[in-house]
XYZ file of C-alpha atoms in Angstrom:
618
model
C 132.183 -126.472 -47.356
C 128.719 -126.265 -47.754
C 126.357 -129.711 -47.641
C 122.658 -129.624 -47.466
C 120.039 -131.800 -46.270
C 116.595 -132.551 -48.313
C 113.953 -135.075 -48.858
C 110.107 -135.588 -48.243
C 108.173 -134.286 -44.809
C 108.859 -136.559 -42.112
C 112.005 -138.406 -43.091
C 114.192 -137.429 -40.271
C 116.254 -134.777 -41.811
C 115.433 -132.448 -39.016
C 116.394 -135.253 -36.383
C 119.608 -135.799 -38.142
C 120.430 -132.077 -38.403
C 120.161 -131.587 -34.582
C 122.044 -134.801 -34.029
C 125.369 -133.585 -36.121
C 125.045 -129.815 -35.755
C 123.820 -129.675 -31.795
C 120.910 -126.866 -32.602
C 118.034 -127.780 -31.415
C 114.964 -127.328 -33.920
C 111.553 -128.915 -34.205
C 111.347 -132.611 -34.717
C 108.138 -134.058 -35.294
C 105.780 -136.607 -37.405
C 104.112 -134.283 -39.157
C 104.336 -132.251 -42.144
C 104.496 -128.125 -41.582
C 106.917 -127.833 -38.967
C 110.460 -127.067 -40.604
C 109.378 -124.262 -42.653
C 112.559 -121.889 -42.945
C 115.784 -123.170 -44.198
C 117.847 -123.630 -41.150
C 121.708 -123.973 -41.235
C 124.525 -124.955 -38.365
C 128.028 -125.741 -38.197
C 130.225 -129.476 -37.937
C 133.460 -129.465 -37.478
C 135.171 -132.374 -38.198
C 138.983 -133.253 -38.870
C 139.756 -129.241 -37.975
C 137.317 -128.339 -41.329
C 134.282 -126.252 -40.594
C 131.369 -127.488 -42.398
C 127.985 -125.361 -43.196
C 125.433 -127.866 -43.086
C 121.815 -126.944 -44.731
C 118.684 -128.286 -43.428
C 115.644 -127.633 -46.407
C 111.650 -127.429 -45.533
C 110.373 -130.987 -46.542
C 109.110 -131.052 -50.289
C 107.764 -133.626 -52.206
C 109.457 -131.938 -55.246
C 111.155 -129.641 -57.339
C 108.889 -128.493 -59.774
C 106.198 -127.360 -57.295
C 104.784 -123.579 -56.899
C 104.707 -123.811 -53.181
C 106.503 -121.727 -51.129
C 108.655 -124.290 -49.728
C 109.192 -125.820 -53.389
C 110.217 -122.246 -54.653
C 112.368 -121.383 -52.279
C 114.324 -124.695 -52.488
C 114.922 -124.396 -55.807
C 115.707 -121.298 -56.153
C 118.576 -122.334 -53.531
C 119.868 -125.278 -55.632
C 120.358 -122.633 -58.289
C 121.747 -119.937 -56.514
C 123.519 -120.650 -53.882
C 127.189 -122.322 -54.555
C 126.358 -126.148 -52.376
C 129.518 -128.553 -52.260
C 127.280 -131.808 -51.560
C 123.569 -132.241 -51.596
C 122.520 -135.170 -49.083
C 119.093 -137.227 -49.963
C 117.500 -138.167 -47.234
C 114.902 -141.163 -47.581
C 112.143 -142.783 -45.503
C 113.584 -146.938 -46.348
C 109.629 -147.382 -45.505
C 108.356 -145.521 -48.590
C 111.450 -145.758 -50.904
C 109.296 -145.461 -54.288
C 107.774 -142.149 -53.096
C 110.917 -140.900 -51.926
C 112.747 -141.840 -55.108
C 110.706 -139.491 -57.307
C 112.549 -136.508 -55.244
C 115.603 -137.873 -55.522
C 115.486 -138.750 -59.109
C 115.285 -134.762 -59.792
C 117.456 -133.893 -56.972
C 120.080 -136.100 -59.667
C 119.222 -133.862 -62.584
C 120.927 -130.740 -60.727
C 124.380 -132.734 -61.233
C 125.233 -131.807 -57.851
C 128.114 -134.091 -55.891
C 125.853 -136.044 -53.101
C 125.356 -139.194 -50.828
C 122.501 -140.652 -50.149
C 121.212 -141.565 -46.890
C 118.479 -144.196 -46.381
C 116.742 -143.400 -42.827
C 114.815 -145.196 -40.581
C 115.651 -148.581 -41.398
C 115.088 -149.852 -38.419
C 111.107 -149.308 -39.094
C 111.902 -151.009 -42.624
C 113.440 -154.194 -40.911
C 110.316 -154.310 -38.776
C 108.129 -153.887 -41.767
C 109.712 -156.921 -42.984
C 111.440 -155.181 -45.893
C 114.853 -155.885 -47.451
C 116.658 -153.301 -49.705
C 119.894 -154.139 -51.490
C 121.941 -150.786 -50.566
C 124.834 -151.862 -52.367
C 122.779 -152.084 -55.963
C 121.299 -148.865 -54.991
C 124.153 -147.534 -54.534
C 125.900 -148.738 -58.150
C 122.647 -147.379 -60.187
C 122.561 -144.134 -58.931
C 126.558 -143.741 -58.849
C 127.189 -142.590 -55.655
C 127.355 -143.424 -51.628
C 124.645 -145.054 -50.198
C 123.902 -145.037 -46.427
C 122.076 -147.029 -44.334
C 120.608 -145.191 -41.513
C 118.294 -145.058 -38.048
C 118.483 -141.660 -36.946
C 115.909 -142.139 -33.868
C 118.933 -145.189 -32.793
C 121.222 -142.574 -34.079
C 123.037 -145.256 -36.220
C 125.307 -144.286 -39.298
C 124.147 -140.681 -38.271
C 128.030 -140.537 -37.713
C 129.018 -141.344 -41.150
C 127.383 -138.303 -43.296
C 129.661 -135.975 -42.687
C 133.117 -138.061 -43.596
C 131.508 -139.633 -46.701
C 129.999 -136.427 -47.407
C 133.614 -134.665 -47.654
C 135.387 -137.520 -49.104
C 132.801 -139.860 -51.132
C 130.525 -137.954 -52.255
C 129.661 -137.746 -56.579
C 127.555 -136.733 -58.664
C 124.100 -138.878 -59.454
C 124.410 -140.693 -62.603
C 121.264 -142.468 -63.045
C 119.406 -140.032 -66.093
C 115.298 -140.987 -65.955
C 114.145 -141.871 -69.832
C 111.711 -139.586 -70.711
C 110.223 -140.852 -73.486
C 110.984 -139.982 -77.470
C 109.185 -136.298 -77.792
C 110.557 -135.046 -74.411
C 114.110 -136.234 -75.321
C 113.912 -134.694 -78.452
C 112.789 -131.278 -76.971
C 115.421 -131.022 -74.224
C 118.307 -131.851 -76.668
C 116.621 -129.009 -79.582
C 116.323 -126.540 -76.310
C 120.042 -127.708 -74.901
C 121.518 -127.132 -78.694
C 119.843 -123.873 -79.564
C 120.416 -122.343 -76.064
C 122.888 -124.123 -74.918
C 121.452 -124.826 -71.572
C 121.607 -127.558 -69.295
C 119.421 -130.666 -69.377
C 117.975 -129.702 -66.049
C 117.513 -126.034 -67.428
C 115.657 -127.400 -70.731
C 113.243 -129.785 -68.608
C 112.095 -126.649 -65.966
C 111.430 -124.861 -69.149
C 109.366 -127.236 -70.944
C 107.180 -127.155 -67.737
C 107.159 -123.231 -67.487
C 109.328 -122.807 -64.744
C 112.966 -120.374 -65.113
C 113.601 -116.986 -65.961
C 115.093 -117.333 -69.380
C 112.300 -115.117 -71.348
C 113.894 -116.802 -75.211
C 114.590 -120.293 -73.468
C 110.858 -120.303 -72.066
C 109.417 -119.227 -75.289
C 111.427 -121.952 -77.627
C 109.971 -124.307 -74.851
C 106.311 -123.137 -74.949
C 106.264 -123.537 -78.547
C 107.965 -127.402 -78.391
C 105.651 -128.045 -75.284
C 102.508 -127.498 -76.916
C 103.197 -129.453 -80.213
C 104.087 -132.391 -77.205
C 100.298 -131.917 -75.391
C 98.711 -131.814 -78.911
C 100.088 -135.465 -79.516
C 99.905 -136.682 -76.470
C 97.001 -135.050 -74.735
C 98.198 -134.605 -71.576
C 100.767 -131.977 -70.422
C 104.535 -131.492 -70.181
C 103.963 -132.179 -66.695
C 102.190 -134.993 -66.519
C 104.380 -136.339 -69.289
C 107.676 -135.629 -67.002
C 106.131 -136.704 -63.624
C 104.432 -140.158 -65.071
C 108.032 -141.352 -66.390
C 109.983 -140.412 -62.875
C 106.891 -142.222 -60.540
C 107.743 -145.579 -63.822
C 111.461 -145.031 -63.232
C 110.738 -144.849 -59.093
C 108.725 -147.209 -59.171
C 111.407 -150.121 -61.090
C 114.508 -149.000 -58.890
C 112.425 -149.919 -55.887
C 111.291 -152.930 -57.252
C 114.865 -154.299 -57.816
C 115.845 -153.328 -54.879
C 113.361 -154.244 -52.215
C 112.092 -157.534 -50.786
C 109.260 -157.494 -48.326
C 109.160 -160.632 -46.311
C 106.064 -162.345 -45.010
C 104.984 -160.807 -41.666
C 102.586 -161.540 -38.628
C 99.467 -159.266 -39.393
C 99.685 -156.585 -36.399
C 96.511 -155.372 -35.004
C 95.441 -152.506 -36.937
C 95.140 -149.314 -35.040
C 94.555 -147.089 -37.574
C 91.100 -149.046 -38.427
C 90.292 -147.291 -34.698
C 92.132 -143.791 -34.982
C 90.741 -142.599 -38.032
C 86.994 -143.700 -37.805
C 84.313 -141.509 -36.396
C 83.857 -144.018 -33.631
C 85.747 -144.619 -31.455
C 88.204 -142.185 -33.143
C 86.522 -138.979 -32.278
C 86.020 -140.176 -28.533
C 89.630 -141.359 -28.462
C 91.203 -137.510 -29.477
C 88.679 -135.845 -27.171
C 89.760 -138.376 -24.400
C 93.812 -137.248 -24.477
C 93.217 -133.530 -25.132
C 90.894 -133.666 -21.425
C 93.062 -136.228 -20.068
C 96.451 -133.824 -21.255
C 94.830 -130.871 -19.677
C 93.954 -132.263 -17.079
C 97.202 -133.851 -16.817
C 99.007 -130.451 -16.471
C 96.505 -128.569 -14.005
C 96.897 -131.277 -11.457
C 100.901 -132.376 -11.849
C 101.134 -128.147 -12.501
C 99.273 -127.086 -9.123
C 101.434 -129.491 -7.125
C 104.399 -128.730 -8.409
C 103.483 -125.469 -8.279
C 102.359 -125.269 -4.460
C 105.679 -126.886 -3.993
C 108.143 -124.624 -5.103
C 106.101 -121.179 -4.255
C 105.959 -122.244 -0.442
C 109.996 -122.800 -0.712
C 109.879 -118.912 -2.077
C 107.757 -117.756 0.544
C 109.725 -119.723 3.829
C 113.579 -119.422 2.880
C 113.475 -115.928 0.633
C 110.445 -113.609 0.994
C 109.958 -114.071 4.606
C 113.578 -112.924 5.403
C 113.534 -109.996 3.402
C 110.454 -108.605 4.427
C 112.428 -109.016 8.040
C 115.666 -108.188 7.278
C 114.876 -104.201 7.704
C 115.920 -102.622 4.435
C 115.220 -99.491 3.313
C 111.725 -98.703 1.481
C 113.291 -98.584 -2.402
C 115.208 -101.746 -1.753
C 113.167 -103.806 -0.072
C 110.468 -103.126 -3.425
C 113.206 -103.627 -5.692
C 114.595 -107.033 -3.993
C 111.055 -107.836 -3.463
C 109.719 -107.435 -7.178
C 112.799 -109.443 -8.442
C 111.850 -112.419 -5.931
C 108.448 -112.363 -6.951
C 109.457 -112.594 -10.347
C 111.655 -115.404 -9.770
C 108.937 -117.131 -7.645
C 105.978 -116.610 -10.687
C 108.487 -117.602 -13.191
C 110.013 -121.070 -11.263
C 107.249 -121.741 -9.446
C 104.037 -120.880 -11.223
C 104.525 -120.729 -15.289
C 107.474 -123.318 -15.591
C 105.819 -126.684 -14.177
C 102.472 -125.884 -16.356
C 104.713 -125.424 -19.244
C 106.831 -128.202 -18.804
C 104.631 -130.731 -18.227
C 102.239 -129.469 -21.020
C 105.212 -129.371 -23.791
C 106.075 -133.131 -22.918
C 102.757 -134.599 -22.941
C 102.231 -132.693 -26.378
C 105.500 -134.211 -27.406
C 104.306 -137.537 -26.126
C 101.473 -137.245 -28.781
C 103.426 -135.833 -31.949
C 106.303 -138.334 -31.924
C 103.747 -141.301 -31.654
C 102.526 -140.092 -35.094
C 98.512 -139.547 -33.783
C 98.515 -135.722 -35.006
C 97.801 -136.784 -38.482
C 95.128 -139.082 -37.218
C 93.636 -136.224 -35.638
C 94.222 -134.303 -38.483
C 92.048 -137.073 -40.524
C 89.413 -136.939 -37.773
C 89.294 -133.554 -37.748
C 88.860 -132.892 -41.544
C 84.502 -132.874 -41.694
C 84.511 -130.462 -38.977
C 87.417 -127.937 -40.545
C 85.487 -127.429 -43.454
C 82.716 -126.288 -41.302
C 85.353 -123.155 -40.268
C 86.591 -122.589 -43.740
C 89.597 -125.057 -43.846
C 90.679 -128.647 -44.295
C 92.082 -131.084 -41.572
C 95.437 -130.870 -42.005
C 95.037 -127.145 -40.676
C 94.194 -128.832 -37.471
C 98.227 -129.148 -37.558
C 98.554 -125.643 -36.927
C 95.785 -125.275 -34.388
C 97.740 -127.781 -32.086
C 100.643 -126.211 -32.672
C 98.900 -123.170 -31.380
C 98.311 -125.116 -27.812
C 102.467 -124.542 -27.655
C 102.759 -121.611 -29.363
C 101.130 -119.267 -31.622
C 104.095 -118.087 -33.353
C 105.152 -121.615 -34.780
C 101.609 -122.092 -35.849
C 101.668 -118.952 -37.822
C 104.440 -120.147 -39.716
C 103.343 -123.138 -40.360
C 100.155 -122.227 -42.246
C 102.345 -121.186 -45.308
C 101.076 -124.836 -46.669
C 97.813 -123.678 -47.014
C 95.419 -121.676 -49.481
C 95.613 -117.805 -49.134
C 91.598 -118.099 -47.605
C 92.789 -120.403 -45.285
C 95.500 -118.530 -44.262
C 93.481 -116.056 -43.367
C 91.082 -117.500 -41.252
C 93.935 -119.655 -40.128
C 95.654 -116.510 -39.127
C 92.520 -115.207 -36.696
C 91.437 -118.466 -34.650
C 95.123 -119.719 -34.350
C 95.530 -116.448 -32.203
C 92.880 -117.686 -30.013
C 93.862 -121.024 -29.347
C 95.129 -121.167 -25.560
C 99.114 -121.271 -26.331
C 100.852 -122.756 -23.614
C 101.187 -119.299 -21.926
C 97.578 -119.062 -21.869
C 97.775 -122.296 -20.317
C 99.847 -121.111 -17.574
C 97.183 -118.420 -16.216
C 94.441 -120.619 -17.106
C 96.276 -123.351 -14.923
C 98.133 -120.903 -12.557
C 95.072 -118.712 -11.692
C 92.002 -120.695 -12.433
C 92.420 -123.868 -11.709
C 94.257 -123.411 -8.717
C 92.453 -120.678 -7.052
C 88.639 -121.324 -8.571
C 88.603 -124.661 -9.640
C 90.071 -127.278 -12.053
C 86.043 -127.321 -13.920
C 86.179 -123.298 -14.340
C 89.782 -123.759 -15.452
C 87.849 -126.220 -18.296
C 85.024 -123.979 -19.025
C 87.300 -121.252 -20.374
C 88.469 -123.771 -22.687
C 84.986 -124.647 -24.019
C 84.235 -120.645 -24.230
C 87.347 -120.022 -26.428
C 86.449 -123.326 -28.160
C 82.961 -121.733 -28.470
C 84.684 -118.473 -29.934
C 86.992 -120.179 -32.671
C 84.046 -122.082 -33.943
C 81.629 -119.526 -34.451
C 84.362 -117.171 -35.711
C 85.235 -119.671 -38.336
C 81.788 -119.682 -39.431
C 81.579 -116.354 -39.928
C 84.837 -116.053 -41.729
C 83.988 -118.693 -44.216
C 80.824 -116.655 -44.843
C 83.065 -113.696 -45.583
C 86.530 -114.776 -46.817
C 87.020 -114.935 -50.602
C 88.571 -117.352 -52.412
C 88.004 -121.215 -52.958
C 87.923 -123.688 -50.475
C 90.270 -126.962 -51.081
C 90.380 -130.400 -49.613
C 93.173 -132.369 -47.915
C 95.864 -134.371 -48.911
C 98.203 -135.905 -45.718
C 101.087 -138.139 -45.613
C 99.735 -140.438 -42.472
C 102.761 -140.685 -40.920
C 103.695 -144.145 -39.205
C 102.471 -144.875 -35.104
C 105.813 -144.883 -32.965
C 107.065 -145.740 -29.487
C 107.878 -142.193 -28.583
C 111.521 -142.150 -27.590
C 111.814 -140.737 -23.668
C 115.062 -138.913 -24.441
C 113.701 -137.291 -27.769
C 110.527 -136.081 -25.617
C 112.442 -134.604 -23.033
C 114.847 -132.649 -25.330
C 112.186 -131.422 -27.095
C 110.374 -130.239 -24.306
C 113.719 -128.518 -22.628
C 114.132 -126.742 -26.635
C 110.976 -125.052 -25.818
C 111.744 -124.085 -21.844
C 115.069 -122.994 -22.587
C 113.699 -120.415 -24.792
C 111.038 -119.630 -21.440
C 114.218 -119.812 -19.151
C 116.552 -117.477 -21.790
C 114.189 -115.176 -23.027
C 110.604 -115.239 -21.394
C 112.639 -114.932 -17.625
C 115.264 -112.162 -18.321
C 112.501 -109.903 -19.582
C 110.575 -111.049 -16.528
C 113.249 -109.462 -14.391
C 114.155 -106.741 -16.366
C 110.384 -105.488 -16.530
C 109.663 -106.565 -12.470
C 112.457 -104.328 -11.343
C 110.960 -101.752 -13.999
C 107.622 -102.110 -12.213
C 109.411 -101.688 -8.751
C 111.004 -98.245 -10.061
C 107.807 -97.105 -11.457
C 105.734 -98.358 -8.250
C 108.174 -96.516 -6.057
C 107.442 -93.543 -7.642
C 103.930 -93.892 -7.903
C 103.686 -93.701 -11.627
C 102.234 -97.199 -11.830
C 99.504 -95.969 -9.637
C 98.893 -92.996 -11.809
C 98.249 -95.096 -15.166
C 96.056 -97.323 -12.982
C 93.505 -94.538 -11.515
C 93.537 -93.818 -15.575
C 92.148 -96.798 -16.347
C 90.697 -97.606 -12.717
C 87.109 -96.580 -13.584
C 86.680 -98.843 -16.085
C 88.545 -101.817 -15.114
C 86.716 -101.756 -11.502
C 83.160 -100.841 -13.060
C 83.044 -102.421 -16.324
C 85.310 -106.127 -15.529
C 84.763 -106.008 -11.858
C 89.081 -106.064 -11.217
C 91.100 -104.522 -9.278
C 92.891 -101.028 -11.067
C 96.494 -102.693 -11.107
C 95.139 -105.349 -14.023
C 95.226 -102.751 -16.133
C 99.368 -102.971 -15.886
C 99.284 -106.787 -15.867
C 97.094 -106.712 -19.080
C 99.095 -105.027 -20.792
C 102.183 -106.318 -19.881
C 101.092 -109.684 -21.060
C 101.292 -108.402 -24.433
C 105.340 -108.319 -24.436
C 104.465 -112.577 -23.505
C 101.336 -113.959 -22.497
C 102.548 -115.472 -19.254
C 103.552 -111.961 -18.077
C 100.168 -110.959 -17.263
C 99.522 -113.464 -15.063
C 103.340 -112.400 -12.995
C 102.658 -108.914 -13.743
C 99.226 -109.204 -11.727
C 101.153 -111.376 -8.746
C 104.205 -108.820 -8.500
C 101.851 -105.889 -8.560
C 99.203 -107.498 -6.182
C 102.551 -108.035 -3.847
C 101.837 -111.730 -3.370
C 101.328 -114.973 -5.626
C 98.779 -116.381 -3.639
C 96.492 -114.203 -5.711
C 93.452 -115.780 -3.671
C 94.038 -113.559 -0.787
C 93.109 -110.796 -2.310
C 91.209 -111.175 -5.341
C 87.863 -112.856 -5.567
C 87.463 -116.111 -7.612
C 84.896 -114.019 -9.730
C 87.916 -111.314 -10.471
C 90.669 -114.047 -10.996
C 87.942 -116.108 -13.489
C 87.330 -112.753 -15.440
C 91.027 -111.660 -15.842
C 91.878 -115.102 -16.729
C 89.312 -114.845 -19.779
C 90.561 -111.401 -20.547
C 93.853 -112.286 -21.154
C 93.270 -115.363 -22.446
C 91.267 -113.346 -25.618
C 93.340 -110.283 -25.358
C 95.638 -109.006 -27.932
C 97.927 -111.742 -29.039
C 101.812 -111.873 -27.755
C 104.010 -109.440 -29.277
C 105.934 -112.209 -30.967
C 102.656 -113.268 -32.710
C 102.113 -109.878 -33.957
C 105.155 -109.567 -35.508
C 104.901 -113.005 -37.364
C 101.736 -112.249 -38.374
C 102.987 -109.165 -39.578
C 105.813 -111.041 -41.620
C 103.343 -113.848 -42.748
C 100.390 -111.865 -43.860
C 100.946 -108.609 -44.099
C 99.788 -104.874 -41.853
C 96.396 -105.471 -42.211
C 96.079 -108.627 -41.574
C 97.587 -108.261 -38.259
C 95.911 -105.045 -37.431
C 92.961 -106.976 -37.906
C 93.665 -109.800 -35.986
C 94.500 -107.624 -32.995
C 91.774 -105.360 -33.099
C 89.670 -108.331 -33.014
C 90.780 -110.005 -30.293
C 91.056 -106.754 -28.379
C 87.452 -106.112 -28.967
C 86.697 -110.040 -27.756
C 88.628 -110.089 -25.183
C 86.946 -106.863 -23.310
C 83.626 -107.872 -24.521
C 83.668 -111.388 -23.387
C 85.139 -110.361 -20.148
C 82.037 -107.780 -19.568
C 79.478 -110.609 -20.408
C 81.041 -112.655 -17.927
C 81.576 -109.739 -14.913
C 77.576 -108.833 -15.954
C 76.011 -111.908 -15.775
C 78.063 -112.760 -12.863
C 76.820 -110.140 -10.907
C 73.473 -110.177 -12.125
C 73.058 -114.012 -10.937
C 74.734 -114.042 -7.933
């Protein structure tokens, strides 16, 4: 049994598929972030059941990615029940999806989410008269309450039917699907893709092109238009007689203060300091915390318990791992993925988005790639995906400064080495040089980049009460993957490095590099090895550097000049391997050679400028 999920961005469907399936996946109010089509089990009543969760789409007949590969999945692959899912705050948008989601003649229920904002809102819908003009199971829903979430998978397996409701599309478009239904013998569905170009019948889609330009000569518009103007009409009257809106106390509008230049742009500035600083502070304590528990009840007794040379390096490495994992990357991370969680499920990212739209174009994009570039601040590999939604140009400029936004690793060496051994202000100013570096690598990339430059359209989703239990568990989604994947390899590589250090082939690769490192960036030959370490993930680096310096109170025995300059160098240095590999996937060999040659080349040049002037001033 096979039953798949769709509707618009930001209707809950990815909230509801975590809620019945148990997988955790990326919840948040703002288009981009479900991009592949995900799938999990449900068993219920002994009966396995495959349930599909789509990318958000507006709709069917679109030649985005997301559009194309939905459809071609409603064709292809054999679904028992498709399941609607619609935002009860903007039914008449919602319905246009829905109203071609009917056309496939697929069995279905229909689920009406976040009702509880709709009740709020003041509006009324008549489920039950929804329910008896489109022919089929209609259900009321709150996912964030988790009410009726329950109830999809019974009615799916034992109510669900096929839409009835058929939108009228006017006298020349009826008369050209039943001509292309009675010469082919096609389906309705089939004969209405065709007559807007889309299938791979090559006699259907001729017979069409002829019909559909005698229809644009009389009408002068297209097919298209034609089609899309009667579904928004036929949207548009099964809201209307089925909604109320009730009279409401005017709330204070916030929006009138987000989105303006002032005191909008003040306001976003104001919670991206205030979240960093947020993290270097709660980080470092936490932080100075748990490494002094490392130190007193596990370090000190091994480096006094008298074991021999190879184990005591081998025990030793694998502590200090432990210790630079626990104790130095996991509070910055932590903290840093629930304040950014704080922010998404309020609903400000498209505000910033909006804000941030003048100032994209300056770097060769629109706001709504500003979605991307804050994804970045978790992870780089998420944002990659997520610039599918954008035009090939501004994927590929996306594709260079989204590499150089601090992810959250970044964050953790930044926060782990800077801020706590230099200074929380130095720990800042390597934001405002990266910022620096995006900004004037934008510029040149819009100089350079063909193609044509587009504007924005964004859905502005609603403002929320973020839910406490929804921020932590989507926090804990991203530190389990730190804690399952980022830690093992951790430990695998640290007792690696002890091996290697034992038999002094670590110290060979450094004097390699050792010339270079000490006179050209001013550190110590063993950041060599922690540099590139930090490849494999960007967190490593900064571990790599504390196993391999033998402590993780990396102020005894590097200068704050040293720890400043490796913190820029890896911060710029080549992007995760991860990245690479999405990249790779995304936008191709070169691209990604590219983008990693480049950063390469910025990371060791910035991190010169800084050793030189440095020295030259103090």
């Amino acid at each position: 049994m096979k039953v798949a999920l769709i509707g618009n961005p930001n209707v809950g469907k990815s909230l509801i598929f975590t809620q019945l399936t148990g997988i955790g996946v990326e919840i948040s109010n703002f288009p981009g972030t479900t991009i592949d089509i995900l799938s999990g089990g449900v068993c219920y009543q002994r009966e396995i059941v495959e349930l599909v969760d789509f990318p958000g789409i507006y709709s069917l007949d679109g030649t985005s990615d997301e559009e194309i590969s939905v459809r071609r999945y409603l064709q292809e692959e054999n679904i028992d029940v498709i399941v609607p899912v619609l935002n009860a705050s903007n039914l008449e948008r919602n319905l246009y999806l829905l109203l071609q989601i009917a056309e496939y003649q697929l069995s279905g229920v229909v689920v009406i989410n976040m009702v509880d904002e709709s009740e709020k809102a003041g509006v009324e819908i008549d489920f039950a008269r929804l329910s008896d003009m489109l022919g089929c199971t209609v259900i009321a829903a709150a996912a964030s309450e988790g009410r009726n979430v329950g109830d999809i998978i019974p009615c799916a397996l034992s109510e669900a039917r096929k839409m009835s409701y058929e939108v009228p599309y006017g006298q020349h478009i009826e008369a050209a699907i039943r001509s292309l239904v009675k010469i082919h013998g096609c389906s309705r569905r089939e004969a209405l893709d065709a007559l807007q170009n889309l299938g791979a019948d090559a006699d259907l889609l001729d017979s069409a092109s002829t019909l559909a330009g005698e229809i644009e000569d009389e009408h002068q518009m297209s097919v298209h238009q034609i089609i899309a103007t009667n579904r928004h009409n036929a949207a548009a009257k099964i809201a209307d007689e089925i909604t109320v809106f009730k009279d409401q106390k005017k709330k204070p509008d916030l929006d009138s203060l987000l989105t303006r230049s002032f005191p909008g742009i003040p306001i976003l500035l104001f919670l991206l300091f205030s979240t960093l600083l947020t993290v270097f502070f709660v980080g470092s304590f936490l932080e100075e915390r748990i490494v002094e528990l490392f130190d007193i009840y596990l370090i000190a007794p091994l480096m006094s318990a008298g074991l021999s040379p190879f184990w005591e390096q081998i025990l030793f490495s694998l502590i200090l791992a432990v210790q630079a994992g626990l104790g130095i990357a996991f509070p910055f991370v932590f903290v840093f993925y629930i304040l950014i969680s704080i922010l998404e499920d309020s609903g400000y990212m498209t505000r910033a988005a909006f804000l941030a739209d003048r100032a994209m174009h300056h770097v060769g994009m629109h706001g709504q790639a500003l979605i991307p570039m804050v994804l970045g601040l978790g992870c780089n590999v998420p944002a990659i995906m997520s610039i599918r939604q954008l035009s090939k140009r501004e994927r590929i400029i996306a594709s260079f400064l989204i590499t150089m936004v601090p992810c959250s690793a970044r964050t953790v060496i930044i926060a782990g080495i800077v801020a706590v051994f230099v200074g929380v202000a130095w720990a800042f100013s390597i934001y405002l040089i990266v910022f620096i570096l995006i900004i004037l690598t934008g510029f040149v990339l819009t100089k350079i980049t063909p193609g044509e430059q587009f504007g924005m359209i964004l859905e502005m989703a609603p403002l929320r009460k973020p839910q406490p239990v929804q921020t932590l568990k989507r926090a804990w989604l991203h530190m389990k993957e730190f804690l399952f994947i980022a830690m093992p390899l951790l430990l695998v590589s640290s007792v690696f490095l002890g091996v290697l250090q034992y038999a002094g082939i670590i110290q060979a690769f450094q004097d390699i590099f050792a010339p270079f490192m000490e006179t050209v960036l001013g550190l110590p030959p063993y950041a060599s090895t922690a540099l590139i370490f930090g490849i494999l993930r960007k967190e490593m680096a900064f571990e790599t550097l504390a196993i391999l310096a033998g402590t993780a109170d990396l102020g005894s025995v590097m200068t704050g000049l040293q720890l400043y300059v490796f913190a820029v160098v890896s911060v710029l240095f080549v992007p995760c391997i991860s990245t690479i590999a999405v990249l790779y996937r995304e936008m191709g060999w070169k691209t990604a050679l590219m983008v990693s040659a480049y950063t390469l080349t910025l990371g060791m040049g910035i991190g010169t400028v800084v050793n030189l002037l440095a020295v030259s001033f103090l």
